[in-house]
CSV table of C-alpha atoms and ligand atoms in Angstrom, one decimal:
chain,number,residue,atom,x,y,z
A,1,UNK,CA,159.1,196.8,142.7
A,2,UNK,CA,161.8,194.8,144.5
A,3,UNK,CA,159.6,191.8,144.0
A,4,UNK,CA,159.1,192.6,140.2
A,5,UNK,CA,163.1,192.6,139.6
A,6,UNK,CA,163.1,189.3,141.9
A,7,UNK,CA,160.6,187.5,139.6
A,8,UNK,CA,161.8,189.0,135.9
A,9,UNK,CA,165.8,187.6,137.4
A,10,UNK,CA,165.1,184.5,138.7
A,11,UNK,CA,163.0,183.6,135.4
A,12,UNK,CA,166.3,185.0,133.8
A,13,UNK,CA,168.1,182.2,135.6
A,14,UNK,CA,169.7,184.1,137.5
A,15,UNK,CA,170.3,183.0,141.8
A,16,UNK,CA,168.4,185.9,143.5
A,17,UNK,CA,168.7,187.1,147.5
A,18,UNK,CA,165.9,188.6,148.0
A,19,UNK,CA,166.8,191.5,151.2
A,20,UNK,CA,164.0,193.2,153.5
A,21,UNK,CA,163.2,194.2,156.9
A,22,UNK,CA,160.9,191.8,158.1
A,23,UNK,CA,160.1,187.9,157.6
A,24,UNK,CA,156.4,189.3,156.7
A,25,UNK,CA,157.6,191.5,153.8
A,26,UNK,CA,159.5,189.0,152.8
A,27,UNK,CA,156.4,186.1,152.5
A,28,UNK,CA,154.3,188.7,151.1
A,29,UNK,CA,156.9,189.5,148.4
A,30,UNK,CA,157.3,185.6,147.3
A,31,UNK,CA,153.2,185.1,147.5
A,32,UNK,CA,153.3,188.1,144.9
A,33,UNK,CA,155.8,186.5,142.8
A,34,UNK,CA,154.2,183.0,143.0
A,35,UNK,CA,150.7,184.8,142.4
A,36,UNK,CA,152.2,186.1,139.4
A,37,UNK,CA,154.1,183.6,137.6
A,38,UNK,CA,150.9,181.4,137.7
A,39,UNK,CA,149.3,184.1,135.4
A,40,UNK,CA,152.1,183.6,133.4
A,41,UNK,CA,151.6,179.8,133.6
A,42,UNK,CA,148.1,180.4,132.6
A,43,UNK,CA,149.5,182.3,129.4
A,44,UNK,CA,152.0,179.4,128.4
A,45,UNK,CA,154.8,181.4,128.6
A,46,UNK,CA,156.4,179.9,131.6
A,47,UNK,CA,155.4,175.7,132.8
A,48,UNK,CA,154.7,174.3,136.3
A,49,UNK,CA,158.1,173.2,136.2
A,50,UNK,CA,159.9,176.7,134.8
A,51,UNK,CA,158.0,178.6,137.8
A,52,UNK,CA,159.0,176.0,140.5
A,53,UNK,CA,162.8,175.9,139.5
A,54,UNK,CA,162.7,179.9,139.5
A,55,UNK,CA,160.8,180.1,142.6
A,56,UNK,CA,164.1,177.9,144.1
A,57,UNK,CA,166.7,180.6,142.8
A,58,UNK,CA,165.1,183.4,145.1
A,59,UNK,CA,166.7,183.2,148.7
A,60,UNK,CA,164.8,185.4,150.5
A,61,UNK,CA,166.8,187.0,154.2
A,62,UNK,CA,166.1,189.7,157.2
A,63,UNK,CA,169.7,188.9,157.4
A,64,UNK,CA,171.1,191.9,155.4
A,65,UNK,CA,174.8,190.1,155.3
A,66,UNK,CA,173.9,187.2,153.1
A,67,UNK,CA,173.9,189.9,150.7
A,68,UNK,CA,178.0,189.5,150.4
A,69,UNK,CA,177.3,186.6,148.3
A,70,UNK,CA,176.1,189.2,145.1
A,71,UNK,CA,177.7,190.0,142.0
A,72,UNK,CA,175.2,192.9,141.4
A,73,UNK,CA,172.9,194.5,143.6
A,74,UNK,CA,169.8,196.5,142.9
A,75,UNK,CA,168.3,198.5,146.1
A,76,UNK,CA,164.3,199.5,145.5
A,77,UNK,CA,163.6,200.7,148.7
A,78,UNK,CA,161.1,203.5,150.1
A,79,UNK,CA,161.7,206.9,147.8
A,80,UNK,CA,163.6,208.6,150.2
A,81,UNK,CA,167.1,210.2,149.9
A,82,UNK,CA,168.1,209.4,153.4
A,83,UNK,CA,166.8,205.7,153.8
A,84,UNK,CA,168.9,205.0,150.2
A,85,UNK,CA,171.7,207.0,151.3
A,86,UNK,CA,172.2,205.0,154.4
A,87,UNK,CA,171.0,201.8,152.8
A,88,UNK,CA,173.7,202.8,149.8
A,89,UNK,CA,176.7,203.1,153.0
A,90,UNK,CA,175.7,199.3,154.1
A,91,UNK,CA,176.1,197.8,150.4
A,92,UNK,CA,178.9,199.8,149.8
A,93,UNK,CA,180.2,197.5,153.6
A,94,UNK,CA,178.8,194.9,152.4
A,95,UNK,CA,179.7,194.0,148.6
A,96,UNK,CA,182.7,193.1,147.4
A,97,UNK,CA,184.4,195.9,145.5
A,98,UNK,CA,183.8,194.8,142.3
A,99,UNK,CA,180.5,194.7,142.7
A,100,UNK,CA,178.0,197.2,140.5
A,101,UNK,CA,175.5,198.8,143.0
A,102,UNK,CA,172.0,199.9,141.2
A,103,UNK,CA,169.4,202.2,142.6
A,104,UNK,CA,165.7,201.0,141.0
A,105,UNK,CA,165.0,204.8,142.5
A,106,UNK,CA,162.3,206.8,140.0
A,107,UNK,CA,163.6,210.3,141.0
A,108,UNK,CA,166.5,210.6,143.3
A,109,UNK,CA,169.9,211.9,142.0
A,110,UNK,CA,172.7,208.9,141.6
A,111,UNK,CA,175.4,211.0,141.8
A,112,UNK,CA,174.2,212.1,145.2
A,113,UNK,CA,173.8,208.1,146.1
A,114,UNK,CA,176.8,207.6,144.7
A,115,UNK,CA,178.6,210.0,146.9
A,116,UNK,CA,177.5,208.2,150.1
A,117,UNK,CA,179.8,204.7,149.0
A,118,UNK,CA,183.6,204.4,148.0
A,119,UNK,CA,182.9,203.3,144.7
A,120,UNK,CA,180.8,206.1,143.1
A,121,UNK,CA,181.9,204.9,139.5
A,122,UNK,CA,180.5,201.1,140.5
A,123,UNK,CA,176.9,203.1,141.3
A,124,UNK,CA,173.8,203.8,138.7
A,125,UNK,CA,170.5,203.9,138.1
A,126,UNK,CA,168.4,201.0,136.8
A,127,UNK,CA,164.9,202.5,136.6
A,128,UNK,CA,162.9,199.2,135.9
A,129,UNK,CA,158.6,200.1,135.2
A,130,UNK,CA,156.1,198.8,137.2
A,131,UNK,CA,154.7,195.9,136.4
A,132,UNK,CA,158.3,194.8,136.1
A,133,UNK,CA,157.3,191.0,134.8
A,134,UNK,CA,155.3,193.0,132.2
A,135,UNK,CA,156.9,196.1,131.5
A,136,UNK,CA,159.7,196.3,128.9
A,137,UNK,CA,161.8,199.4,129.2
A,138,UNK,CA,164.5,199.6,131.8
A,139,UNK,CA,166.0,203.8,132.4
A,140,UNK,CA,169.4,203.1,132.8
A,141,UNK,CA,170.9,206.4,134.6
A,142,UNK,CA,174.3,207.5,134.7
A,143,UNK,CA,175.4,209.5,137.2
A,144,UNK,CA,178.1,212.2,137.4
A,145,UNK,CA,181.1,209.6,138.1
A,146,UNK,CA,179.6,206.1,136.9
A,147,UNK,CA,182.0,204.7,134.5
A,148,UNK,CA,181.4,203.1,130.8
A,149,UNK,CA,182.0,199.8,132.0
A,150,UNK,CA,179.6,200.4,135.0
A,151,UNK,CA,176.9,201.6,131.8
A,152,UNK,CA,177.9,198.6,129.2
A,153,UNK,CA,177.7,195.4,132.1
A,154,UNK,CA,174.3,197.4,133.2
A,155,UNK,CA,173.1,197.5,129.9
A,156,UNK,CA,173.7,193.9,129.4
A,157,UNK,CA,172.1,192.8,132.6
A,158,UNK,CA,168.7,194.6,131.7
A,159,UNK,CA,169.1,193.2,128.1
A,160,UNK,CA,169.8,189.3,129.3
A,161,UNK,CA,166.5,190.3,131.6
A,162,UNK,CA,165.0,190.6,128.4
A,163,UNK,CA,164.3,194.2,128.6
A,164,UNK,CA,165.3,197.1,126.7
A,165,UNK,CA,167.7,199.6,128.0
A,166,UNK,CA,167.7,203.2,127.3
A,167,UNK,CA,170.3,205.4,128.5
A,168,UNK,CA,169.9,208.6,130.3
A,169,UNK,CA,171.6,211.6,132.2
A,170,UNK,CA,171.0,212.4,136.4
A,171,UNK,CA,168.9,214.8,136.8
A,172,UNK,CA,165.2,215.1,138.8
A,173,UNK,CA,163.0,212.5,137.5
A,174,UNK,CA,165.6,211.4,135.1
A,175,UNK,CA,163.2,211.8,131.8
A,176,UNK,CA,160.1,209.0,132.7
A,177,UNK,CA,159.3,211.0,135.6
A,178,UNK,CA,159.9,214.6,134.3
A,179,UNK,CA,157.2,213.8,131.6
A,180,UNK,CA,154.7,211.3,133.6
A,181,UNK,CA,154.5,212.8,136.9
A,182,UNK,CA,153.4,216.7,136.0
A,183,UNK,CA,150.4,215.0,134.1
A,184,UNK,CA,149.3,212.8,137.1
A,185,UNK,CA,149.8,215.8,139.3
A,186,UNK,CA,147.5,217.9,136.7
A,187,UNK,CA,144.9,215.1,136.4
A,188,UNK,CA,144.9,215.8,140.0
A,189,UNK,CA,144.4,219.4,139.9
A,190,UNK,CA,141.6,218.2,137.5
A,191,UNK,CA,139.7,216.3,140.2
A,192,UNK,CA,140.9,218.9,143.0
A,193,UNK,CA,139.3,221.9,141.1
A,194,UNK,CA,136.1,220.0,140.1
A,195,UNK,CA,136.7,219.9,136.1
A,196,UNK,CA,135.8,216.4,135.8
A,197,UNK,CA,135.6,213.6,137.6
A,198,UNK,CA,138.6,210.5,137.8
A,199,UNK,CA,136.4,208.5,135.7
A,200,UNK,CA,135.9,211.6,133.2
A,201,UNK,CA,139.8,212.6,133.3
A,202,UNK,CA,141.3,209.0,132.8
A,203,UNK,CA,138.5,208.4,129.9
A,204,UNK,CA,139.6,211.5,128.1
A,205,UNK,CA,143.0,210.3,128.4
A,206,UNK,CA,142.4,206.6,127.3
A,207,UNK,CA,140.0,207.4,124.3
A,208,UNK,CA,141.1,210.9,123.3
A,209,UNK,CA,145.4,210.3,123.9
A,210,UNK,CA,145.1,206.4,123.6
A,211,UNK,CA,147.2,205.8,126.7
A,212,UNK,CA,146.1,202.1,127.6
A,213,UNK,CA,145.3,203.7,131.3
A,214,UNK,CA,144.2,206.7,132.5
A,215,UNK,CA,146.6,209.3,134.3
A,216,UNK,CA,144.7,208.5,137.9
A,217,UNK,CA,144.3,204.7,137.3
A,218,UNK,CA,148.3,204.8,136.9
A,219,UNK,CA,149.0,206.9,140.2
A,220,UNK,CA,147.3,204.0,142.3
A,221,UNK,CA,148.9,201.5,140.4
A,222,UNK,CA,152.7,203.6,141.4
A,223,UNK,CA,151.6,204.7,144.6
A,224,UNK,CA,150.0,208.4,145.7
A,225,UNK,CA,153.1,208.6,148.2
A,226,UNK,CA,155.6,207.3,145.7
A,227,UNK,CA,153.8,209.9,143.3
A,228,UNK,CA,154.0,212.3,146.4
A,229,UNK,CA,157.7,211.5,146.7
A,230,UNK,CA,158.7,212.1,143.0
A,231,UNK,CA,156.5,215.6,142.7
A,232,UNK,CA,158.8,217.4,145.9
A,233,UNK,CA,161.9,215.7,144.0
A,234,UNK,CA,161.0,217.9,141.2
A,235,UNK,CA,159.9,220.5,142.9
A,236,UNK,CA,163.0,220.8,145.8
A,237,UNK,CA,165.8,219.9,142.3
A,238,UNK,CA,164.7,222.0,139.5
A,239,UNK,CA,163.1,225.1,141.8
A,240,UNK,CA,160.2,225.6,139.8
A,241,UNK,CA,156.2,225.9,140.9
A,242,UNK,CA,155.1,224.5,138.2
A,243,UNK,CA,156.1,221.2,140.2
A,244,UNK,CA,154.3,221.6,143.2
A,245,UNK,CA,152.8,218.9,144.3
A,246,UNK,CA,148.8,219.1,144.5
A,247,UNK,CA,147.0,219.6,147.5
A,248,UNK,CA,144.5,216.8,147.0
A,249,UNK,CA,147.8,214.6,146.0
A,250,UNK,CA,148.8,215.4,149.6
A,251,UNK,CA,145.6,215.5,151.6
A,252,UNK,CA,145.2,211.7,149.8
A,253,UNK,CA,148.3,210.8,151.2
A,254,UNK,CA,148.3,212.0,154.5
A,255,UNK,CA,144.6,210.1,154.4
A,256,UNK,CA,146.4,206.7,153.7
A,257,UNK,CA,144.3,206.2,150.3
A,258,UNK,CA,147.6,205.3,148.6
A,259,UNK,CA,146.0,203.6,145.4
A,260,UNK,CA,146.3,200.2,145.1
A,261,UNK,CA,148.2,198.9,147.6
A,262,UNK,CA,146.1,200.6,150.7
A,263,UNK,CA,143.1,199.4,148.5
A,264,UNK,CA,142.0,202.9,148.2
A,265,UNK,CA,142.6,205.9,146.1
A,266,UNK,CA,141.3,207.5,143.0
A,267,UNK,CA,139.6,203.7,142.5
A,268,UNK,CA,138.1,201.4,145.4
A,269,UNK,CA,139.6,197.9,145.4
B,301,LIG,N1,155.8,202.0,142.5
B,301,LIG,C1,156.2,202.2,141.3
B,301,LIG,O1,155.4,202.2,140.3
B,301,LIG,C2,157.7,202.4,141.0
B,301,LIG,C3,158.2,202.3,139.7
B,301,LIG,C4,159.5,202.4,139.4
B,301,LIG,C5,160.4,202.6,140.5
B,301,LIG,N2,159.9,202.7,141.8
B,301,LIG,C6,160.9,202.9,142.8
B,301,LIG,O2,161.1,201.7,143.5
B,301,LIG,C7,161.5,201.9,144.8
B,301,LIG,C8,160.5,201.1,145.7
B,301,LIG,O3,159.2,201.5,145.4
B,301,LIG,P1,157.9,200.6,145.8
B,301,LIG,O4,156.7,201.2,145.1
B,301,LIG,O5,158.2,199.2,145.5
B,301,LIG,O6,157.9,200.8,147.4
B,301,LIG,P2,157.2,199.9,148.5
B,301,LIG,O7,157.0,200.9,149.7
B,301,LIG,O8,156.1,199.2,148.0
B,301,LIG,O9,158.4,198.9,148.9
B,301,LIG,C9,159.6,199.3,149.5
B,301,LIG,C10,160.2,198.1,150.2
B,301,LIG,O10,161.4,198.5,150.8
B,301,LIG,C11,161.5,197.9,152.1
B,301,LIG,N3,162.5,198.7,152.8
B,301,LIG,C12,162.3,200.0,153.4
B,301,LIG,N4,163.4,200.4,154.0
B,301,LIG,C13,164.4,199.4,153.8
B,301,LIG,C14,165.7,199.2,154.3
B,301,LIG,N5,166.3,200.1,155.0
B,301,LIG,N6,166.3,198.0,153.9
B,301,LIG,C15,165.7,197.1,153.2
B,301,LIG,N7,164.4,197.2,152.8
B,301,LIG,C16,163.8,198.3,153.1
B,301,LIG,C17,160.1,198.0,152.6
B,301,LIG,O11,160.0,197.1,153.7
B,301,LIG,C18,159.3,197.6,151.4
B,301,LIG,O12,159.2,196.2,151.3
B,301,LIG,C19,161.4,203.4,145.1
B,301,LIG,O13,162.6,204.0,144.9
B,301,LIG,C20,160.4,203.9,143.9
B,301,LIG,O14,160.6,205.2,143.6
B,301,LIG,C21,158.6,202.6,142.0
């Protein structure tokens, strides 16, 4: 995702440090981007010359202070309250204090990642979808003590990354996730409990619901730990069963077929 939000800002214009752990995440991250601006080459929306000058405005770093340089910073790392709340202390460190710190999280609650920096009305959500270079809408989420100005400068940054924002409350899975994820999770009980096969329940879906990809098709595509993640969000916020993850969701996991990025999950690839 983090490359996604890279790619869609930099063609945007905008001068882009792009933050990880390691050197390798980071080369892997600008191959992606590369990789996928040339389809967008191939599609004349973008020339030779428009992906090489937006390639330049993306300064990758390990270094996680050459982040002081920001007016805006979006965090889309792992799905996991604590690794955001402590990642959410060192931008708080790090930014200056005017600076608008978004969480790209699909689940976690942003007044809780709020409460872990000094500026909790400087902190929202920005939900972008994956594919981000392809996707349009952007869940803007406002937390408990995010301020109006905070929502309106947010708004306008997903806007002038040609996308749509639409505005939402904090609560579990926001309202993308409290929808999607319960009907991955069941096509999942569907596979566990031998009603059809993947191929069978993301066909129904397709042809009978017209979704333009099947339920289990899209949990590779997300992830089957991110999917994991977002199912005990659910589940541990809003107290009910009927959000329990499935078994097969977590014996997948626990496997390593994570979908697409492991190569394997529902699909082979
Ligand atoms: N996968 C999706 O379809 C999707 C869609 C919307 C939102 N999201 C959200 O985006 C976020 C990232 O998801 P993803 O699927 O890209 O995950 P991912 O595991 O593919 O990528 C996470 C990246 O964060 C880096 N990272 C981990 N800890 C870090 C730290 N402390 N500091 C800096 N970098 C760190 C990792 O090295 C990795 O490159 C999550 O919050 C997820 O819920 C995911």
């Amino acid at each position: 995702m983090g490359n996604g939000i890279a790619h869609v800002a930099a063609l945007s214009g905008f001068k882009v440090i792009l933050y990880d752990l390691e050197q390798q995440f980071l080369d892997r991250a600008i191959a992606t981007i590369s990789k996928n601006m040339d389809r967008e080459v191939a599609k004349n929306r973008i020339n030779a010359a428009g992906k090489s000058a937006a390639l330049g405005r993306i300064m990758p770093s390990v270094v996680q202070g050459a982040l002081s340089e920001a007016d805006f910073m979006i965090e889309a790392v792992v799905e996991n309250a604590e690794v955001k709340a402590r990642v959410f202390e060192a931008m708080d460190r790090i930014a200056r204090p005017d600076v608008i710190l978004a969480s790209n999280t699909s689940s976690i609650s942003i007044t809780k990642i709020a409460s872990n920096t000094k500026r909790p009305g400087k902190v929202i959500g920005m939900h972008f979808m994956n594919p981000v270079p392809v996707m349009t809408l952007v869940e803007i989420v406002r937390g408990l003590a995010t301020s109006d100005e905070t929502l309106q400068t947010t708004k306008q940054l997903a806007e002038s990354l040609k996308k749509t924002p639409v505005e939402v409350n904090d609560y579990p899975g926001f309202v993308s996730n409290r929808v999607l994820m319960p009907m991955i999770n069941e096509a999942v009980y569907c596979v566990m409990e031998g009603v059809g096969t993947p191929e069978a329940v993301d066909s129904i879906m397709k042809l009978g619901m017209n979704h333009p990809i099947g339920p289990l098709a899209l949990a590779d595509l997300i992830g089957l730990d991110v999917c994991l993640d977002i199912m005990e969000v659910l589940q541990n916020g809003l107290g009910n069963s009927k959000y329990m993850p499935c078994p097969l969701l977590r014996k997948m996991v626990d496997a390593g077929h994570l979908g697409r990025k492991s190569g394997r999950g529902f699909y082979t690839y």
